[in-house]
Amino acid sequence: MSGYNPLGGGYGHNLHPDETDPNNPFMDPRSRSPERYHSPSYQLDDRPYVHEDAPLEIPVGPGPFASTDRLQPQPTYSVENIPGSYGHAEAYEDVHQHAYTPNPFQQTEMHGTGEYSLTPQYEHTQDHLYAQPPTPLPGVHVQDHAGFAGFEQPQHPYYQDDADHMRPMLQSDTAYGPNPDDVGGPPQDASQDIGDIEGGYSDAQQRPAAAPIRRWKTVKEVQLFNGNLVLDCPIPPRLLNQVAHAQPPERDEFTHMRYSAATCDPSEFYDKRFTLRQRLFAKPRHTELFIVITMYNEEDELFARTMIGVIKNIEYMNSRTSSKTWGKEAWKKIVVCVVSDGRAKINPRTRAVLAAMGVYQDGIAKQQVNGEDVTAHIYEYTTQMTLELKKGIVSVKKGSTPVQMLFCLKEKNQKKINSHRWFFQAFGEVLDPNICVLIDAGTRPGKSSIYDLWKAFDREPMCAGACGEIKALLDHGKALVNPLVAAQNFEYKMSNILDKPLESAFGFISVLPGAFSAYRYVALQNDKTGQGPLEKYFAGEKMHGANAGIFTANMYLAEDRILCFELVAKRNCSWILQYVKSATGETDVPTEMADFILQRRRWLNGSFFAAVYGLAHFYQIWRSHHSAVRKAAFVIEFIYQAINMLFAWFAIGNFFLVFRILTVSLSGDDLLGTAGFILAVIFEWAYIAILVTCFVLALGNRPQGSNRFYMTQVYFWAILMSYLLFASIFITVKSVQQQVSENGFSFAQLFTNKLFRTLIVSMCSTWLLYLISSILFFDPWHMFTCFLQYLLLTPTYINILN
């Protein structure tokens, strides 16, 4: 690879530094203050890098995965000329051993395997992650333009003039200038007092009387790129050793991480002349797949689970050598974006995983740029590391396929919808991708699930959105021991067997789950007037307090349903939505009743009002360019959804009627008689009392504080449902016996019995339909492992969640 310098001529490496160049790092010999200066309103409180005590290996040269794409020169500032940055410094790293400071989030080598696990324990015996600057070697004595004496510095292209790793990389604009009275000099003894070193005195010299020490530090001015703070940061040498890369002084996307400090709203990202690395190559890369992983404070295990699935999908697409779109360099067409909602909220271990992959570095981010607050910190790097998850321990190891990663760390916590704004309005406008894939942290896509989603768009040009099958994470069936998990697994299975395929056949899926779905970027765009799917999708973010009524506020709790409707009903378009069964994604489900209620309460509030919105704006379908047949299909589907919503509204009353009919029927003389009557009265009064308690508890917004009350209700509803199941079977058997004893066995005669006919038809329309449809889909196992748990929890779904 020819000499590539993305930082511009004035800031790149130079094998023969010009001593007259004011930008030369060797021309600034001013000593620093040993005290860390922080400006709370300016410098972020990031944890600086720490070091170990073993020497680094010299980085390898270009390997099979070294990029041949050249990045165009950019006037970004090289962080190798800034204190606290991390260059290669091979000459020093190979010779000197340095002091070690333990790091609770360091990478630890696993018994010489070349893999590294992220553990919170201190490891004192491992190689160090980052190079610490050694004691200066004898070299050329330089004099700066102001005439201050400097230390002797070696002539090395990667030398850093002031690499104190415990200081911020960039200094505050309130820093003092150099002290003209101080005379610098090299330290003579490591044990010498720091004040002596600052003043330039050795042990042989007499120290003046004690006086307040005036502390000075170097101020670094950073050249802005298009008016924005953009830095190219060398990755830690320990990570560089593990990957193929260009040999210094050449650079590529594997040797440097790109940092941008965004000071604008996501919608202004492109207009403010921010850009991304994919657009800076000599031949800009086309982004076919743009994948976003949204997270809040998820643990490293959840993030690793998702990231492992994404990397496996990229490897799968790389292996499709016969594909016209994918193949050996498929990774160049895929960008993985991780958006974290709030700098103070991100899990430290998850941040450590990102750092181990090379996509994050401490001590770089700034809180203000030119007096403007930074809204998001954007890190870009093409990583060759992959993750491994064993027994809850995340390991980092060398991967087989590079992955273009974009990490957006938002300064404030502004909810998931704002994270999607950064993805669609900021990064999407720059990269202009074809397909956008949305994944929640914790959801693990199948080995080829992302490819299967993409294939649905490739086959159907008018497909605007697609989703796959969301599965409950069962841990090889162990999680089914929990009845709540089993019930949710059954619910997910039946939704993916009955609901999604039916809606996909009509062309409109009521909701594409945000945990794992995909959209065509062109279909999402607004029209010239600013009206369209994305405008409606993001409208809820600006509605707060008096700006939003009860209906609107609840409706935008399910903004993904609004987006689906707006896509299908888009003016002068004929977009459809599809379900892809082969695309699977496993996700965690609540294991505690309080968490389950909190999740479903949020879902149901939003889904109901969003469904009402869709029915109220159904007329917009006629403004689209769908065919007459398709519009007729939409009419049928919306009628079906209206009936479903009507039944859901009256579900509590319908369940009470079923309960009343069955319990009263058991009190007949030919059934349980007096015992049945007594049980009917007891269950009826208990039913009413528990139902009233449900209404009272629903007025609160903290199910965790009332977990015991909720669990008491769940047990009662399960006992009640068991009694109703017994009543249904007992009454049916008695009806058949009575019919056979009177008229002999005949199917025609059996159905003349009104009670028998009502019970059999109702059970066959639900339970038997579940079994038959599951068998037709070749996925019947949940009927044997989860059906009973779902039946017992059905009253809980109806009475507590509705």
Tab-separated table of C-alpha atoms in Angstrom, residues 24 65 142 259 317 411 594:
chain	number	residue	atom	x	y	z
A	24	ASN	CA	6.631	19.545	14.272
A	65	PHE	CA	-7.089	-8.411	5.039
A	142	VAL	CA	16.141	21.307	19.674
A	259	TYR	CA	-13.508	10.204	16.104
A	317	MET	CA	-22.392	-13.211	3.173
A	411	GLU	CA	-24.168	12.535	25.353
A	594	ALA	CA	-43.556	-7.523	37.448
